[in-house]
Amino acid sequence: MKCLMRSFVDCVSCSPFLGNESSDETKLVEGGGVVDVEAKKREPGGWKCMPYIIGNETFERLASYGLTANFTVYLVKRFHMQQLVAVNVANVFNGTANFAPLLGAFLSDAYWGRFRTLAYASFASLLGMVILTLTSAIRQLRPPSCSQSTALTGHCAGPSHAQLGVLILSLALLALGAGGIRPCSLPFGVDQFDKETEKGRHGLASYFNWYYCTSTAGVLIGMTVVVYIQDSYSWTLGFSIPTCLMVLSIAFFFLGTRLYVYVLPEGSVFSGVVHAFVAAIRKRRLQLPAAEDAAEQEAKLYRGQLAKGSRITRLPLTLQFSWLNKAAIVCDGEVKEDGSVANPWRLCSVQQVEEMKCLIRIIPVWAAGIICFVALAQQWTFAVLQALTMDRHLGPHFQIPAGSFATIALLTLTLFIPIYDQLFVPLARRITGIESGITLLQRQGVGLVISVFSMVVAGLVEEKRRRSAIAHGGVSPLSALWLAPQLVLLGVAEAFNAVGQIEFYNRQFPEQMQSIAGSLFYCSVAGASYLSSIIVAVIHKSTGGDGRPSWLNDNINTGKLDYFYYVLAGMGAVNFAYFVVCAHSYRYKGTPETAKVEAGEGAGKVK
């Protein structure tokens, strides 16, 4: 703790965001090159900074997943919530934590910068972890203990309003922390490399590999070792360990303060998008020049100026959503003598218009990913509840914690990605001639199909589990490893769809919208969490009543959880058909109006 405080003092004294503004500052221009604000006083640290950034990310992942992986079980066992209520609380929390990165990306780009956002978010996460740990350690902050016989009847005392308030406060702080850390951690590491040099580019490629490798290792440890301690020893100890690890994560982060390159906030891209939309609305009655010829039309519109030395790709004008092109029609008095815009709410460049079109084109594809994540979300909720009613023993003495079964999907994802890169891509490349083997949209589509099959398998396994549990008095002697097939399929689906989404957004968004690209992925996960809660509530209400248990009854042995899985499979099939339509009509970024797009890598091949 003493080391942490000393590091924080150093941070305040030398960081341009938390301390003296006259300290050494280094920023990156839009094209990726490094420009020091005060004559290059500090060069990018590159790998010198990585132990602190990667160490911070690894311990943060270990802490956050160690705290939340078993969260549904904690709500059921310690807060005496009904299983359905606990599932919905977990879904709402996950949704909020994944929507928050959109706010974090905005604050980082427009006001705080990545370093300051990460600093604030880290302390918010730590405070949330401390409060959640206190709910397990202090009896007054949770409902009174309940005997096993009382628990079986479902008459345990629930939490009071004050106890729920403390719990919600801890979750709100954790969500705020996630909102700042998730969109900024990876880009902050990227900032430490000079992409104008060969050494910087090579270092950056290795950084991505190490970042994902170590963060995945942190997640696995959090979901196995920490969850095992929570289940087998003590919730207080199991929550205290992640909290201490978060302290260590913050210490790592601040220890590198004197080495970091600080990228100053340059304004949010949201403002440019809004400017273009408002300008197009204001000029909606004007006529576009050369309405059928994109090249001639672009020559007569305001193209604007890119920053000197910028390597941002200038996007060609397209005729799709042509009414937006009116935002670039130049009227009297709208351009200053130096060529800049007099009023950004009345005139925007072709570049700004095409950037807004990129966002509009991506949204339908993004929406299709939500249903896939609804299926993926089940590994954290109902799969855990299924495991609680099955035989989780490996040998006579070791019992796998129910909250650790989701690691099967995570392990599958981790192991499948190298197989995909080293075996599938070269083989597919020889067949298709595409550098990446298949396009990113095709990759997402494969993931959607596999997620549908995973829900069908989940339904079949649940039907077998329920029959076995009823025949044996409530707890099935069936091995919980029967859940492995559906979890393996979910891991493969995530490797195709989720990873494909991340790469797709990063390739298709303009360079200055990369932070939005990262946060959009988390918004998809958030939308899935909220949608999952709505689906659960609707099915529970519509299938229950009149003395009959709902499909999602609190006692899953008397419910029809398998029917719920089949509903998700049906929704996934309909969603796949919608995705095919969206993918077929999608226009890749930078595709000229007269070009013919073939199935190509990421942005497609263009003739």
Coordinates of C-alpha atoms in Angstrom, one line a residue:
M1 CA 0.0 0.0 0.0
K2 CA 2.9 2.3 0.8
C3 CA 4.3 1.6 -2.7
L4 CA 0.9 2.3 -4.2
M5 CA 0.7 5.7 -2.5
R6 CA 4.2 6.7 -3.5
S7 CA 3.5 5.7 -7.1
F8 CA 0.3 7.8 -7.0
V9 CA 2.1 10.8 -5.7
D10 CA 4.6 10.4 -8.5
C11 CA 1.7 10.1 -11.0
V12 CA 0.2 13.3 -9.7
S13 CA 3.5 15.2 -10.0
C14 CA 4.4 14.1 -13.6
S15 CA 1.1 13.2 -15.3
P16 CA -0.2 16.0 -17.6
F17 CA -3.7 15.0 -16.6
L18 CA -3.5 14.6 -12.8
G19 CA -0.6 17.0 -12.0
N20 CA 1.5 19.9 -13.4
E21 CA 0.4 20.7 -16.9
S22 CA 3.9 22.0 -17.8
S23 CA 5.4 18.5 -17.4
D24 CA 6.7 16.5 -20.3
E25 CA 3.8 15.7 -22.6
T26 CA 3.8 13.5 -25.7
K27 CA 0.9 13.1 -28.1
L28 CA 0.2 11.2 -31.3
V29 CA -1.1 12.9 -34.4
E30 CA -4.1 11.4 -36.2
G31 CA -2.0 9.3 -38.5
G32 CA -0.3 7.4 -35.8
G33 CA 3.1 9.2 -35.7
V34 CA 4.5 10.6 -32.4
V35 CA 4.6 14.4 -31.9
D36 CA 5.9 15.8 -28.6
V37 CA 4.1 18.9 -27.5
E38 CA 7.4 20.3 -26.1
A39 CA 9.9 19.3 -28.8
K40 CA 10.0 15.6 -28.2
K41 CA 11.2 15.5 -24.6
R42 CA 10.0 11.9 -24.3
E43 CA 10.1 9.1 -26.8
P44 CA 7.5 6.3 -26.7
G45 CA 8.6 3.7 -24.2
G46 CA 7.5 0.7 -26.2
W47 CA 8.2 -2.5 -24.4
K48 CA 9.6 -0.6 -21.3
C49 CA 6.0 0.3 -20.5
M50 CA 4.5 -3.1 -21.1
P51 CA 5.2 -4.8 -17.8
Y52 CA 3.1 -2.1 -16.1
I53 CA 0.3 -2.0 -18.7
I54 CA 0.0 -5.7 -19.2
G55 CA 0.5 -6.3 -15.4
N56 CA -2.3 -3.9 -14.7
E57 CA -4.7 -5.6 -17.3
T58 CA -3.9 -9.1 -16.1
F59 CA -4.5 -8.4 -12.4
E60 CA -7.6 -6.3 -13.2
R61 CA -9.1 -9.2 -15.3
L62 CA -8.2 -11.7 -12.6
A63 CA -9.9 -9.5 -10.0
S64 CA -13.0 -8.6 -11.9
Y65 CA -13.8 -12.1 -13.2
G66 CA -12.8 -13.7 -9.9
L67 CA -15.4 -11.4 -8.2
T68 CA -18.2 -11.8 -10.8
A69 CA -17.9 -15.3 -12.2
N70 CA -19.6 -16.8 -9.2
F71 CA -21.9 -13.8 -8.6
T72 CA -25.2 -15.6 -9.4
V73 CA -24.4 -18.3 -6.8
Y74 CA -23.5 -15.6 -4.2
L75 CA -26.8 -13.9 -4.7
V76 CA -28.7 -17.2 -4.3
K77 CA -26.7 -18.5 -1.3
R78 CA -25.9 -15.3 0.7
F79 CA -28.6 -12.9 -0.4
H80 CA -31.3 -15.6 -0.6
M81 CA -32.6 -14.4 -3.9
Q82 CA -34.7 -16.7 -6.0
Q83 CA -32.7 -18.2 -8.9
L84 CA -34.7 -16.3 -11.6
V85 CA -34.2 -13.0 -9.7
A86 CA -30.5 -13.7 -9.3
V87 CA -30.1 -14.5 -13.0
N88 CA -31.9 -11.2 -13.9
V89 CA -29.7 -9.2 -11.5
A90 CA -26.6 -10.7 -13.1
N91 CA -27.9 -10.0 -16.6
V92 CA -28.7 -6.3 -15.8
F93 CA -25.3 -5.8 -14.1
N94 CA -23.5 -7.4 -17.1
G95 CA -25.5 -5.2 -19.4
T96 CA -24.7 -2.0 -17.6
A97 CA -21.0 -2.9 -17.3
N98 CA -20.9 -3.5 -21.0
F99 CA -22.8 -0.4 -22.0
A100 CA -20.6 1.8 -19.8
P101 CA -17.6 1.6 -22.1
L102 CA -19.5 3.7 -24.6
L103 CA -19.5 6.5 -22.0
G104 CA -15.9 5.8 -21.1
A105 CA -14.8 6.0 -24.7
F106 CA -16.6 9.4 -25.0
L107 CA -15.1 10.8 -21.9
S108 CA -11.6 9.6 -22.9
D109 CA -11.7 11.0 -26.4
A110 CA -13.4 14.3 -25.5
Y111 CA -12.2 15.3 -22.1
W112 CA -9.9 13.1 -20.0
G113 CA -7.6 11.1 -22.2
R114 CA -6.9 7.4 -21.7
F115 CA -4.6 7.7 -18.8
R116 CA -6.9 9.8 -16.7
T117 CA -9.9 7.6 -17.6
L118 CA -8.0 4.5 -16.6
A119 CA -6.9 6.0 -13.3
Y120 CA -10.4 7.1 -12.3
A121 CA -12.0 3.8 -13.4
S122 CA -9.4 1.7 -11.6
F123 CA -10.2 3.4 -8.3
A124 CA -14.0 3.1 -8.9
S125 CA -13.5 -0.6 -9.5
L126 CA -11.5 -1.0 -6.3
L127 CA -14.1 0.8 -4.2
G128 CA -16.8 -1.4 -5.7
M129 CA -14.8 -4.5 -4.8
V130 CA -14.2 -3.3 -1.3
I131 CA -17.9 -2.7 -0.7
L132 CA -18.9 -6.1 -2.2
T133 CA -16.3 -7.8 0.0
L134 CA -17.8 -6.0 3.0
T135 CA -21.3 -7.5 2.2
S136 CA -19.8 -10.9 2.7
A137 CA -17.7 -10.0 5.8
I138 CA -20.2 -7.9 7.8
R139 CA -23.4 -9.7 8.8
Q140 CA -25.4 -6.5 8.9
L141 CA -24.8 -5.9 5.2
R142 CA -26.5 -9.2 4.1
P143 CA -29.6 -11.2 5.1
P144 CA -29.3 -13.5 8.2
S145 CA -27.9 -17.0 7.7
C146 CA -30.4 -19.6 6.7
S147 CA -30.4 -23.3 7.7
Q148 CA -30.3 -25.9 5.0
S149 CA -33.8 -27.2 5.9
T150 CA -35.3 -23.7 5.7
A151 CA -33.4 -23.1 2.4
L152 CA -35.0 -26.2 0.9
T153 CA -38.5 -24.8 1.6
G154 CA -37.6 -21.4 0.1
H155 CA -38.5 -19.4 3.2
C156 CA -35.2 -17.7 3.9
A157 CA -35.3 -14.0 4.8
G158 CA -34.4 -11.8 1.8
P159 CA -32.3 -8.7 1.9
S160 CA -33.6 -5.4 3.3
H161 CA -33.8 -2.2 1.3
A162 CA -30.6 -0.9 2.9
Q163 CA -28.7 -4.2 2.2
L164 CA -29.9 -4.1 -1.4
G165 CA -28.8 -0.4 -1.6
V166 CA -25.2 -1.4 -0.5
L167 CA -25.2 -4.2 -3.0
I168 CA -26.4 -2.0 -5.9
L169 CA -23.8 0.7 -4.9
S170 CA -21.0 -1.8 -5.2
L171 CA -22.3 -3.0 -8.6
A172 CA -22.7 0.5 -9.9
L173 CA -19.0 1.3 -9.0
L174 CA -17.9 -1.9 -10.6
A175 CA -19.8 -1.0 -13.8
L176 CA -18.3 2.5 -13.8
G177 CA -14.8 1.0 -13.5
A178 CA -15.5 -1.4 -16.3
G179 CA -16.7 1.5 -18.4
G180 CA -13.4 3.3 -18.2
I181 CA -11.0 0.3 -18.2
R182 CA -12.4 -1.8 -21.1
P183 CA -12.3 0.8 -23.9
C184 CA -9.0 2.4 -22.8
S185 CA -6.7 -0.3 -21.6
L186 CA -5.7 -1.9 -25.0
P187 CA -5.5 1.5 -26.8
F188 CA -3.3 3.0 -24.0
G189 CA -0.8 0.2 -24.7
V190 CA -0.9 0.9 -28.4
D191 CA -0.1 4.6 -27.6
Q192 CA 3.3 3.5 -26.2
F193 CA 4.5 2.3 -29.7
D194 CA 5.7 4.6 -32.5
K195 CA 3.8 3.2 -35.5
E196 CA 6.0 5.2 -37.9
T197 CA 9.0 3.0 -37.2
E198 CA 9.5 -0.7 -38.1
K199 CA 10.5 -1.4 -34.5
G200 CA 7.3 0.1 -33.2
R201 CA 5.2 -1.8 -35.6
H202 CA 6.8 -5.1 -34.8
G203 CA 6.5 -4.4 -31.1
L204 CA 2.8 -3.5 -31.5
A205 CA 2.1 -6.9 -33.2
S206 CA 3.7 -8.7 -30.3
Y207 CA 1.8 -6.5 -27.8
F208 CA -1.6 -7.7 -29.1
N209 CA -0.5 -11.4 -28.6
W210 CA 0.8 -10.9 -25.1
Y211 CA -2.1 -8.7 -24.1
Y212 CA -4.8 -11.3 -25.0
C213 CA -2.7 -14.2 -23.7
T214 CA -2.0 -12.7 -20.3
S215 CA -5.5 -11.3 -19.9
T216 CA -7.0 -14.7 -20.7
A217 CA -4.7 -16.3 -18.2
G218 CA -6.0 -13.8 -15.6
V219 CA -9.6 -14.7 -16.5
L220 CA -9.0 -18.4 -16.2
I221 CA -7.3 -18.1 -12.8
G222 CA -10.1 -15.9 -11.6
M223 CA -12.8 -18.3 -12.7
T224 CA -11.1 -21.4 -11.3
V225 CA -8.8 -20.7 -8.3
V226 CA -10.7 -17.8 -6.9
V227 CA -14.2 -19.4 -7.5
Y228 CA -12.9 -22.6 -5.8
I229 CA -11.9 -20.6 -2.7
Q230 CA -15.3 -18.9 -2.6
D231 CA -17.2 -22.2 -2.9
S232 CA -14.9 -24.4 -0.7
Y233 CA -13.5 -22.0 2.0
S234 CA -15.1 -18.6 2.4
W235 CA -16.9 -15.9 0.4
T236 CA -15.0 -13.2 2.4
L237 CA -11.6 -14.7 1.5
G238 CA -12.8 -15.4 -2.1
F239 CA -13.8 -11.7 -2.5
S240 CA -10.8 -10.3 -0.5
I241 CA -8.3 -11.9 -2.9
P242 CA -9.6 -10.1 -6.0
T243 CA -9.8 -6.9 -4.1
C244 CA -6.1 -7.2 -3.1
L245 CA -5.2 -8.1 -6.7
M246 CA -7.0 -4.9 -7.9
V247 CA -4.8 -2.9 -5.5
L248 CA -1.8 -4.7 -7.1
S249 CA -3.2 -3.8 -10.6
I250 CA -3.4 -0.1 -9.7
A251 CA 0.1 -0.2 -8.3
F252 CA 1.4 -1.7 -11.6
F253 CA -0.4 1.0 -13.5
F254 CA 1.0 3.9 -11.6
L255 CA 4.6 2.5 -11.4
G256 CA 5.0 3.2 -15.1
T257 CA 3.8 6.8 -15.0
R258 CA 7.2 8.3 -15.8
L259 CA 7.6 6.1 -18.8
Y260 CA 4.2 6.5 -20.5
V261 CA 3.3 8.5 -23.5
Y262 CA 0.2 10.6 -22.9
V263 CA -2.2 11.1 -25.8
L264 CA -4.2 14.3 -25.3
P265 CA -7.9 14.2 -25.9
E266 CA -8.8 15.7 -29.2
G267 CA -12.6 15.8 -29.1
S268 CA -15.1 13.1 -29.5
V269 CA -16.0 11.7 -33.0
F270 CA -19.7 11.9 -31.9
S271 CA -19.6 15.7 -32.5
G272 CA -18.5 15.2 -36.1
V273 CA -21.3 12.7 -36.7
V274 CA -23.9 15.0 -35.2
H275 CA -22.6 17.9 -37.2
A276 CA -22.9 16.0 -40.5
F277 CA -26.4 14.9 -39.7
V278 CA -27.6 18.4 -38.7
A279 CA -26.0 20.0 -41.7
A280 CA -27.7 17.5 -44.0
I281 CA -31.1 18.2 -42.4
R282 CA -30.6 21.9 -42.8
K283 CA -29.7 21.5 -46.5
R284 CA -32.3 18.9 -47.3
R285 CA -34.1 21.2 -49.8
L286 CA -30.9 21.8 -51.9
Q287 CA -30.2 19.8 -55.0
L288 CA -27.0 17.7 -55.3
P289 CA -24.8 18.4 -58.3
A290 CA -24.2 15.4 -60.7
A291 CA -26.6 13.2 -58.7
E292 CA -25.7 10.1 -60.7
D293 CA -21.9 10.5 -60.8
A294 CA -20.1 10.1 -57.5
A295 CA -16.7 11.4 -58.8
E296 CA -18.1 14.5 -60.4
Q297 CA -20.3 15.2 -57.4
E298 CA -17.4 14.9 -55.0
A299 CA -15.4 17.4 -57.0
K300 CA -18.1 20.0 -56.4
L301 CA -18.6 19.4 -52.7
Y302 CA -16.5 20.5 -49.7
R303 CA -13.7 18.0 -49.2
G304 CA -12.0 19.6 -46.3
Q305 CA -8.4 19.3 -45.2
L306 CA -6.7 16.5 -43.4
A307 CA -4.1 17.4 -40.7
K308 CA -0.6 17.8 -42.0
G309 CA 1.3 14.5 -41.8
S310 CA -1.9 12.6 -41.2
R311 CA -2.2 9.1 -42.5
I312 CA -5.9 8.9 -42.2
T313 CA -7.5 7.2 -45.2
R314 CA -9.5 9.7 -47.3
L315 CA -12.8 8.0 -48.0
P316 CA -14.3 8.4 -51.5
L317 CA -17.8 9.8 -51.8
T318 CA -20.6 7.2 -52.3
L319 CA -24.1 7.6 -53.5
Q320 CA -25.6 5.3 -50.8
F321 CA -27.6 7.5 -48.3
S322 CA -27.0 10.3 -50.9
W323 CA -29.2 12.8 -48.9
L324 CA -26.4 13.0 -46.4
N325 CA -24.1 14.3 -49.1
K326 CA -26.0 17.5 -48.9
A327 CA -24.1 18.3 -45.7
A328 CA -21.0 19.0 -47.9
I329 CA -22.7 21.4 -50.3
V330 CA -20.9 24.8 -50.0
C331 CA -23.1 27.9 -49.7
D332 CA -22.0 31.5 -49.5
G333 CA -20.0 32.4 -46.4
E334 CA -19.5 28.9 -45.1
V335 CA -15.8 28.6 -45.9
K336 CA -13.2 30.9 -44.4
E337 CA -10.3 32.4 -46.4
D338 CA -8.0 29.7 -45.0
G339 CA -10.2 26.9 -46.3
S340 CA -11.7 26.0 -42.9
V341 CA -15.4 25.7 -42.1
A342 CA -17.1 28.8 -40.6
N343 CA -19.8 26.9 -38.9
P344 CA -19.5 23.1 -38.5
W345 CA -23.3 22.8 -37.9
R346 CA -23.9 24.1 -41.5
L347 CA -21.1 22.6 -43.5
C348 CA -19.2 19.3 -43.2
S349 CA -16.5 17.7 -45.3
V350 CA -17.0 14.6 -47.6
Q351 CA -14.8 12.8 -45.1
Q352 CA -17.2 13.5 -42.2
V353 CA -20.2 12.5 -44.3
E354 CA -18.6 9.1 -45.2
E355 CA -17.6 8.5 -41.6
M356 CA -21.2 8.9 -40.6
K357 CA -22.2 6.5 -43.4
C358 CA -19.7 3.9 -42.0
L359 CA -21.5 4.0 -38.7
I360 CA -24.9 3.8 -40.3
R361 CA -23.9 0.7 -42.4
I362 CA -22.4 -1.1 -39.4
I363 CA -25.4 -0.7 -37.1
P364 CA -27.5 -3.4 -38.8
V365 CA -24.6 -5.9 -38.7
W366 CA -23.9 -5.0 -35.1
A367 CA -27.6 -5.6 -34.2
A368 CA -27.3 -9.2 -35.5
G369 CA -24.6 -10.0 -33.0
I370 CA -26.8 -9.3 -30.0
I371 CA -28.8 -12.5 -30.4
C372 CA -25.6 -14.5 -30.6
F373 CA -24.5 -13.0 -27.3
V374 CA -27.8 -13.9 -25.8
A375 CA -26.9 -17.5 -26.4
L376 CA -23.3 -17.0 -25.1
A377 CA -24.7 -15.3 -21.9
Q378 CA -26.4 -18.6 -20.8
Q379 CA -23.0 -20.1 -19.9
W380 CA -22.8 -17.6 -17.0
T381 CA -26.3 -18.0 -15.7
F382 CA -28.5 -21.1 -16.4
A383 CA -25.5 -23.3 -17.1
V384 CA -24.2 -22.5 -13.6
L385 CA -27.6 -23.4 -12.1
Q386 CA -27.7 -26.6 -14.0
A387 CA -24.3 -27.6 -12.7
L388 CA -25.5 -27.0 -9.1
T389 CA -28.0 -29.9 -9.5
M390 CA -25.5 -32.3 -11.1
D391 CA -22.5 -34.4 -10.0
R392 CA -19.5 -32.0 -10.1
H393 CA -16.9 -34.4 -8.7
L394 CA -13.7 -35.2 -10.4
G395 CA -12.6 -38.2 -8.4
P396 CA -13.7 -38.9 -4.8
H397 CA -12.2 -35.8 -3.2
F398 CA -12.4 -32.9 -5.7
Q399 CA -15.6 -31.1 -6.7
I400 CA -15.6 -28.5 -9.5
P401 CA -17.3 -25.2 -8.4
A402 CA -20.4 -24.6 -10.4
G403 CA -19.2 -21.1 -11.4
S404 CA -16.1 -22.5 -13.0
F405 CA -17.9 -24.5 -15.7
A406 CA -18.0 -21.4 -18.0
T407 CA -14.2 -21.8 -18.3
I408 CA -14.9 -24.7 -20.6
A409 CA -16.1 -22.2 -23.2
L410 CA -13.2 -19.9 -22.4
L411 CA -10.6 -22.7 -22.8
T412 CA -12.2 -23.7 -26.0
L413 CA -11.9 -20.2 -27.3
T414 CA -8.3 -19.9 -26.2
L415 CA -7.3 -23.2 -27.8
F416 CA -9.4 -22.8 -31.0
I417 CA -8.0 -19.4 -32.0
P418 CA -4.5 -20.8 -32.7
I419 CA -6.0 -23.7 -34.6
Y420 CA -8.1 -21.2 -36.6
D421 CA -5.1 -19.1 -37.5
Q422 CA -2.6 -21.9 -38.2
L423 CA -4.8 -24.5 -39.8
F424 CA -8.2 -23.2 -40.9
V425 CA -7.0 -19.9 -42.5
P426 CA -4.2 -21.4 -44.7
L427 CA -6.5 -24.1 -45.9
A428 CA -9.4 -21.8 -46.6
R429 CA -7.0 -19.3 -48.3
R430 CA -6.0 -22.0 -50.8
I431 CA -9.6 -22.6 -51.6
T432 CA -11.0 -19.0 -51.7
G433 CA -7.9 -17.0 -52.6
I434 CA -8.8 -14.6 -49.7
E435 CA -5.9 -13.5 -47.5
S436 CA -7.9 -14.2 -44.3
G437 CA -9.4 -17.4 -45.6
I438 CA -13.0 -16.1 -45.3
T439 CA -14.4 -12.6 -45.0
L440 CA -15.1 -11.2 -41.6
L441 CA -18.9 -11.2 -42.4
Q442 CA -18.6 -14.9 -43.3
R443 CA -16.8 -15.5 -40.1
Q444 CA -19.5 -13.9 -38.0
G445 CA -22.1 -15.9 -39.9
V446 CA -20.4 -19.2 -39.1
G447 CA -20.4 -18.2 -35.4
L448 CA -24.2 -17.4 -35.6
V449 CA -24.9 -20.9 -37.0
I450 CA -22.8 -22.6 -34.3
S451 CA -24.5 -20.7 -31.6
V452 CA -27.9 -22.0 -32.8
F453 CA -26.6 -25.6 -32.7
S454 CA -25.2 -25.0 -29.2
M455 CA -28.7 -24.1 -27.9
V456 CA -30.2 -27.2 -29.5
V457 CA -27.5 -29.3 -27.8
A458 CA -28.2 -27.4 -24.5
G459 CA -31.9 -28.3 -24.7
L460 CA -31.2 -32.0 -25.3
V461 CA -28.7 -32.1 -22.4
E462 CA -31.2 -30.3 -20.1
E463 CA -34.0 -32.7 -20.9
K464 CA -31.7 -35.6 -19.9
R465 CA -30.6 -33.8 -16.8
R466 CA -34.1 -33.0 -15.6
R467 CA -35.4 -36.6 -16.1
S468 CA -32.4 -37.9 -14.1
A469 CA -32.8 -35.3 -11.3
I470 CA -36.5 -36.1 -10.9
A471 CA -35.8 -39.8 -10.8
H472 CA -33.2 -39.3 -8.1
G473 CA -35.0 -36.9 -5.7
G474 CA -33.8 -33.5 -7.0
V475 CA -30.0 -33.9 -7.6
S476 CA -29.0 -35.7 -10.7
P477 CA -26.1 -38.3 -10.5
L478 CA -25.4 -37.3 -14.1
S479 CA -21.9 -35.8 -14.4
A480 CA -21.8 -32.0 -14.9
L481 CA -19.4 -32.7 -17.7
W482 CA -22.5 -33.4 -19.8
L483 CA -22.6 -29.6 -20.0
A484 CA -19.3 -29.6 -21.9
P485 CA -20.6 -30.1 -25.4
Q486 CA -22.8 -27.0 -25.3
L487 CA -20.1 -25.0 -23.7
V488 CA -17.5 -26.1 -26.3
L489 CA -19.8 -25.1 -29.1
L490 CA -20.4 -21.7 -27.4
G491 CA -16.6 -21.3 -27.2
V492 CA -16.2 -22.0 -30.9
A493 CA -19.1 -19.7 -31.7
E494 CA -17.5 -17.0 -29.8
A495 CA -14.1 -17.6 -31.6
F496 CA -15.9 -17.1 -34.9
N497 CA -18.5 -14.4 -34.2
A498 CA -17.1 -12.3 -31.3
V499 CA -13.5 -12.2 -32.5
G500 CA -14.8 -11.6 -36.0
Q501 CA -16.9 -8.7 -34.7
I502 CA -13.9 -7.0 -33.0
E503 CA -11.8 -7.2 -36.1
F504 CA -14.7 -6.2 -38.3
Y505 CA -15.4 -3.0 -36.3
N506 CA -11.7 -2.1 -36.2
R507 CA -11.3 -2.5 -39.9
Q508 CA -14.5 -0.8 -40.9
F509 CA -14.5 2.2 -38.6
P510 CA -12.4 5.2 -39.7
E511 CA -9.1 5.6 -37.8
Q512 CA -10.3 8.3 -35.5
M513 CA -13.3 6.2 -34.4
Q514 CA -11.3 3.3 -33.1
S515 CA -12.4 3.8 -29.5
I516 CA -16.0 3.7 -30.6
A517 CA -15.2 0.4 -32.4
G518 CA -14.1 -1.2 -29.2
S519 CA -17.0 0.2 -27.1
L520 CA -19.5 -0.9 -29.8
F521 CA -18.5 -4.6 -29.2
Y522 CA -19.3 -4.2 -25.5
C523 CA -22.6 -2.5 -26.3
S524 CA -23.5 -5.7 -28.2
V525 CA -22.8 -7.7 -25.2
A526 CA -24.8 -5.3 -23.0
G527 CA -27.7 -5.4 -25.4
A528 CA -27.6 -9.2 -25.1
S529 CA -27.7 -9.1 -21.3
Y530 CA -30.7 -6.8 -21.3
L531 CA -32.5 -8.7 -24.0
S532 CA -31.8 -11.9 -22.1
S533 CA -33.5 -10.4 -19.0
I534 CA -36.5 -9.4 -21.1
I535 CA -36.8 -12.8 -22.7
V536 CA -36.5 -14.5 -19.3
A537 CA -39.2 -12.3 -17.8
V538 CA -41.6 -12.7 -20.7
I539 CA -41.2 -16.5 -20.9
H540 CA -41.5 -16.8 -17.1
K541 CA -44.7 -14.8 -17.0
S542 CA -46.3 -16.3 -20.2
T543 CA -45.7 -19.9 -19.4
G544 CA -46.6 -19.9 -15.7
G545 CA -49.8 -19.3 -13.8
D546 CA -53.0 -21.1 -13.1
G547 CA -51.2 -23.5 -10.8
R548 CA -48.7 -24.7 -13.4
P549 CA -44.9 -24.0 -13.1
S550 CA -43.3 -21.8 -15.7
W551 CA -40.6 -23.0 -18.0
L552 CA -38.1 -21.0 -15.9
N553 CA -39.4 -22.0 -12.5
D554 CA -37.2 -21.3 -9.5
N555 CA -36.7 -25.0 -9.1
I556 CA -35.4 -25.9 -12.6
N557 CA -36.3 -29.6 -12.0
T558 CA -40.0 -28.6 -12.2
G559 CA -39.5 -26.2 -15.1
K560 CA -38.8 -26.6 -18.8
L561 CA -35.4 -25.0 -19.2
D562 CA -34.9 -27.1 -22.4
Y563 CA -37.9 -25.4 -24.0
F564 CA -36.2 -22.0 -23.2
Y565 CA -33.0 -23.2 -25.0
Y566 CA -35.1 -24.2 -28.0
V567 CA -36.7 -20.8 -28.1
L568 CA -33.2 -19.2 -28.2
A569 CA -32.3 -21.6 -31.0
G570 CA -35.3 -20.5 -33.0
M571 CA -34.5 -16.8 -32.4
G572 CA -30.9 -17.5 -33.5
A573 CA -32.1 -19.1 -36.8
V574 CA -34.3 -16.1 -37.6
N575 CA -31.5 -13.8 -36.7
F576 CA -29.1 -15.6 -39.0
A577 CA -31.5 -15.0 -41.9
Y578 CA -31.6 -11.3 -41.0
F579 CA -27.8 -11.3 -40.8
V580 CA -27.5 -12.8 -44.3
V581 CA -29.6 -10.0 -45.7
C582 CA -27.5 -7.3 -44.0
A583 CA -24.2 -8.9 -45.0
H584 CA -25.4 -9.2 -48.7
S585 CA -26.2 -5.5 -48.9
Y586 CA -23.2 -4.2 -46.8
R587 CA -20.8 -1.8 -48.6
Y588 CA -17.3 -2.0 -47.3
K589 CA -15.5 1.2 -46.1
G590 CA -13.5 2.9 -48.9
T591 CA -15.2 1.0 -51.7
P592 CA -15.4 3.4 -54.7
E593 CA -18.9 3.9 -56.1
T594 CA -18.0 2.3 -59.5
A595 CA -16.1 -0.6 -58.0
K596 CA -17.4 -4.2 -57.8
V597 CA -16.9 -5.8 -54.4
E598 CA -16.0 -9.4 -54.2
A599 CA -15.7 -11.6 -51.1
G600 CA -12.4 -10.4 -49.8
E601 CA -10.4 -9.9 -46.6
G602 CA -12.1 -7.6 -44.1
A603 CA -12.7 -4.7 -46.5
G604 CA -13.3 -7.0 -49.4
K605 CA -11.4 -7.3 -52.7
V606 CA -12.2 -4.4 -55.1
K607 CA -12.1 -4.6 -58.8

